[in-house]
Amino acid sequence: MFGVVGIPVTEIALAAQELGIKYIGMRNEQASLPGACLVVSGPGLIHALGGMANANINCWPLIVIGGSSERNQETMGAFQEFPQVEACRLYTKFSARPSSIEHIPLVIEKAVRNSIYGRPGACYIDIPADFVTLQANVTSIKHKECCMPPPVSMAESSAVCAAASVLRNAKQPLLIIGKGAAYSHAEDSIRKLVEQCNLPFLPTPMGKGVVPDNHPNCVSAARSRALQFADVIVLFGARLNWILHFGLPPRYQADVKFIQIDICAEELGNNVRPSVTLLGDINAVSKQLLEQFDKTPWQHPTDSQWWKTLREKMKSNEAVSKELASKKSLPMNYYTVFYHVQEQLPKDCFIVSEGANTMDIGRTVLQNYLPRHRLDAGSFGTMGVGLGFAIAAAIVAKERSPGQRVICVEGDSAFGFSGMEVETICRYNLPIILLVVNNNGIYQGFDADTWKKMVNLEDATTTVPPMCLLPNSHYEQVMTAFGGRGYFVQTPEELQNSLRQALQDTSTPCLINVMIEPQSTRKAQDFHWLTRSNM
Ligand code: ADP
Ligand code: MG
């Protein structure tokens, strides 16, 4: 349980700990998104709405428990009074207040079930202040056991046959592996399908690792080309939203055939008219597809023109990134930074990332080898969630496989949203490595000299460009303030050394503040800070 205590929920957190529930106290509700989240009334709950929206839009299970004002003071202007159940409806699958304390178990069961059945999502349970001190009549409690694990649904067998036949006739097939595949633990079956049928695949940002990024069939380095020329695309739990350019031309062929697999029936057919829809759990449906190819084996030829096109494009794109990474000029560029980080990262680490270029470029260089080991700004593009994710991942890692590391790669702007969670990291002594990729701004900033020339601090509000943050901010000192280790890094050697030390020392949280070129690599323009960098 994550949360921020206060009136009226402090006793709930204490009682939870007494029951053996781990409680992690955060500094702001916006960062306490994973698992169960305990918040105070009014403003506390309102801060949590951002986290709830983030979870719900990403289809993640989340249960928020909010204290609310006393029932007999409602409408009287009670302390932190707010229509919380109604407010949460837009952000959740289920939002309710138990009618009595005897009803609490029933509502909890329903919330848990709603959060994990079908398309997962967020749920809200409202606990009025007066409930916290009431005594329950034990005999009248509707003792409900918690729900069964979600039932597994399978696709119609005729649709499975149709899908296999469309795939067999593809000249330029492509699999897109989304978060849904990760949620359903479909890594083994999808990998078999990829290998047995020799299919190129493309992971979405959080689908990374379901099949490892270094698998020979991964065509991430030719993403645009693969999307643009595929004639049949199988979507494994990935929505055709902005991340996948809505499935529309010019990013796709106008007549591309989509085979869509999803657990949510209403999702099927969004933005395109699919050729085949497979409604069901990704893992179960992938196995159904495998059966088809076991019965009548089929393989996309290794020497096809399609593979040739993709491999050539991958090679040339990789050469461009390598060249950028090898640039010796200072300050470093994004590619140089990520190249050095990738060299040292343990293969089993969790990678958390948020920011604009930091996240987008980082994703192309930093490799994932395990499913469910990448967390980022996600479908909602939320900033401020990274440190909360890193904390949750570190707690899971500590329990399941001690020694496993969490690296949290933040833009300097992204870090600012929840920077005080560094205190949380130090309080629980979580061996997280925070890497702040610092370009002095949002998208881009000024170097110190340009800042001095351009900014008149007598008139700061009209002369500081909106995307600029203070140049050369020492974010590493946020970490040292709480007893962790901080590094201010300007060269590849300093980056390598600090990262090596951080990885060796598993007992202390670290923050490595890496200064990079504040302007993008594009040539200077007259009003360059007014043009968005090419994301
Ligand atoms: P990505 O960001 O990776 O493209 P999205 O969040 O857009 O992924 O899509 C994930 C999809 O996966 C959602 O449409 C959701 O309904 C679906 N999904 C979630 N869990 C499962 C599951 N176990 N089986 C099938 N589909 C799932
Ligand atoms: Mg920045």
JSON list of N, CA, C and O and ligand atoms in Angstrom, two decimals, residues 334 358 411-413 437-444 469, ligand 2:
[
{"chain": "A", "resi": 334, "resn": "TYR", "atom": "N", "xyz": [22.40, 13.09, -26.48]},
{"chain": "A", "resi": 334, "resn": "TYR", "atom": "CA", "xyz": [21.61, 12.00, -25.90]},
{"chain": "A", "resi": 334, "resn": "TYR", "atom": "C", "xyz": [22.19, 10.62, -26.22]},
{"chain": "A", "resi": 334, "resn": "TYR", "atom": "O", "xyz": [22.25, 9.74, -25.38]},
{"chain": "A", "resi": 358, "resn": "THR", "atom": "N", "xyz": [14.48, 12.44, -23.69]},
{"chain": "A", "resi": 358, "resn": "THR", "atom": "CA", "xyz": [15.14, 11.48, -22.81]},
{"chain": "A", "resi": 358, "resn": "THR", "atom": "C", "xyz": [14.47, 10.12, -22.92]},
{"chain": "A", "resi": 358, "resn": "THR", "atom": "O", "xyz": [15.11, 9.09, -23.04]},
{"chain": "A", "resi": 411, "resn": "GLY", "atom": "N", "xyz": [14.25, 12.94, -17.57]},
{"chain": "A", "resi": 411, "resn": "GLY", "atom": "CA", "xyz": [14.64, 14.26, -18.07]},
{"chain": "A", "resi": 411, "resn": "GLY", "atom": "C", "xyz": [14.67, 15.21, -16.87]},
{"chain": "A", "resi": 411, "resn": "GLY", "atom": "O", "xyz": [14.07, 14.92, -15.83]},
{"chain": "A", "resi": 412, "resn": "ASP", "atom": "N", "xyz": [15.38, 16.34, -16.99]},
{"chain": "A", "resi": 412, "resn": "ASP", "atom": "CA", "xyz": [15.45, 17.26, -15.84]},
{"chain": "A", "resi": 412, "resn": "ASP", "atom": "C", "xyz": [14.09, 17.84, -15.51]},
{"chain": "A", "resi": 412, "resn": "ASP", "atom": "O", "xyz": [13.73, 18.03, -14.35]},
{"chain": "A", "resi": 413, "resn": "SER", "atom": "N", "xyz": [13.28, 18.07, -16.55]},
{"chain": "A", "resi": 413, "resn": "SER", "atom": "CA", "xyz": [11.93, 18.57, -16.30]},
{"chain": "A", "resi": 413, "resn": "SER", "atom": "C", "xyz": [11.07, 17.50, -15.63]},
{"chain": "A", "resi": 413, "resn": "SER", "atom": "O", "xyz": [10.43, 17.73, -14.61]},
{"chain": "A", "resi": 437, "resn": "VAL", "atom": "N", "xyz": [18.96, 13.28, -17.03]},
{"chain": "A", "resi": 437, "resn": "VAL", "atom": "CA", "xyz": [19.58, 13.73, -18.27]},
{"chain": "A", "resi": 437, "resn": "VAL", "atom": "C", "xyz": [19.21, 15.20, -18.41]},
{"chain": "A", "resi": 437, "resn": "VAL", "atom": "O", "xyz": [18.07, 15.55, -18.70]},
{"chain": "A", "resi": 438, "resn": "ASN", "atom": "N", "xyz": [20.20, 16.06, -18.16]},
{"chain": "A", "resi": 438, "resn": "ASN", "atom": "CA", "xyz": [19.93, 17.46, -17.88]},
{"chain": "A", "resi": 438, "resn": "ASN", "atom": "C", "xyz": [20.30, 18.37, -19.05]},
{"chain": "A", "resi": 438, "resn": "ASN", "atom": "O", "xyz": [21.46, 18.58, -19.35]},
{"chain": "A", "resi": 439, "resn": "ASN", "atom": "N", "xyz": [19.27, 18.88, -19.73]},
{"chain": "A", "resi": 439, "resn": "ASN", "atom": "CA", "xyz": [19.53, 19.83, -20.82]},
{"chain": "A", "resi": 439, "resn": "ASN", "atom": "C", "xyz": [19.03, 21.22, -20.46]},
{"chain": "A", "resi": 439, "resn": "ASN", "atom": "O", "xyz": [18.73, 22.04, -21.32]},
{"chain": "A", "resi": 440, "resn": "ASN", "atom": "N", "xyz": [18.89, 21.47, -19.16]},
{"chain": "A", "resi": 440, "resn": "ASN", "atom": "CA", "xyz": [18.51, 22.81, -18.66]},
{"chain": "A", "resi": 440, "resn": "ASN", "atom": "C", "xyz": [17.12, 23.24, -19.13]},
{"chain": "A", "resi": 440, "resn": "ASN", "atom": "O", "xyz": [16.87, 24.44, -19.25]},
{"chain": "A", "resi": 441, "resn": "GLY", "atom": "N", "xyz": [16.26, 22.28, -19.45]},
{"chain": "A", "resi": 441, "resn": "GLY", "atom": "CA", "xyz": [14.96, 22.77, -19.89]},
{"chain": "A", "resi": 441, "resn": "GLY", "atom": "C", "xyz": [13.97, 21.69, -20.30]},
{"chain": "A", "resi": 441, "resn": "GLY", "atom": "O", "xyz": [14.22, 20.50, -20.20]},
{"chain": "A", "resi": 442, "resn": "ILE", "atom": "N", "xyz": [12.82, 22.16, -20.72]},
{"chain": "A", "resi": 442, "resn": "ILE", "atom": "CA", "xyz": [11.73, 21.32, -21.20]},
{"chain": "A", "resi": 442, "resn": "ILE", "atom": "C", "xyz": [11.87, 21.27, -22.73]},
{"chain": "A", "resi": 442, "resn": "ILE", "atom": "O", "xyz": [11.75, 22.32, -23.37]},
{"chain": "A", "resi": 443, "resn": "TYR", "atom": "N", "xyz": [12.16, 20.14, -23.28]},
{"chain": "A", "resi": 443, "resn": "TYR", "atom": "CA", "xyz": [12.58, 19.96, -24.69]},
{"chain": "A", "resi": 443, "resn": "TYR", "atom": "C", "xyz": [14.00, 20.50, -24.91]},
{"chain": "A", "resi": 443, "resn": "TYR", "atom": "O", "xyz": [14.85, 19.82, -25.41]},
{"chain": "A", "resi": 444, "resn": "GLN", "atom": "N", "xyz": [14.23, 21.75, -24.54]},
{"chain": "A", "resi": 444, "resn": "GLN", "atom": "CA", "xyz": [15.59, 22.27, -24.63]},
{"chain": "A", "resi": 444, "resn": "GLN", "atom": "C", "xyz": [15.72, 23.51, -23.75]},
{"chain": "A", "resi": 444, "resn": "GLN", "atom": "O", "xyz": [14.73, 24.12, -23.38]},
{"chain": "A", "resi": 469, "resn": "LEU", "atom": "N", "xyz": [14.85, 25.95, -17.93]},
{"chain": "A", "resi": 469, "resn": "LEU", "atom": "CA", "xyz": [15.01, 25.77, -16.49]},
{"chain": "A", "resi": 469, "resn": "LEU", "atom": "C", "xyz": [16.38, 26.33, -16.15]},
{"chain": "A", "resi": 469, "resn": "LEU", "atom": "O", "xyz": [17.21, 26.56, -17.04]},
{"chain": "B", "resi": 2, "resn": "MG", "atom": "MG", "xyz": [15.17, 18.57, -20.21]}
]
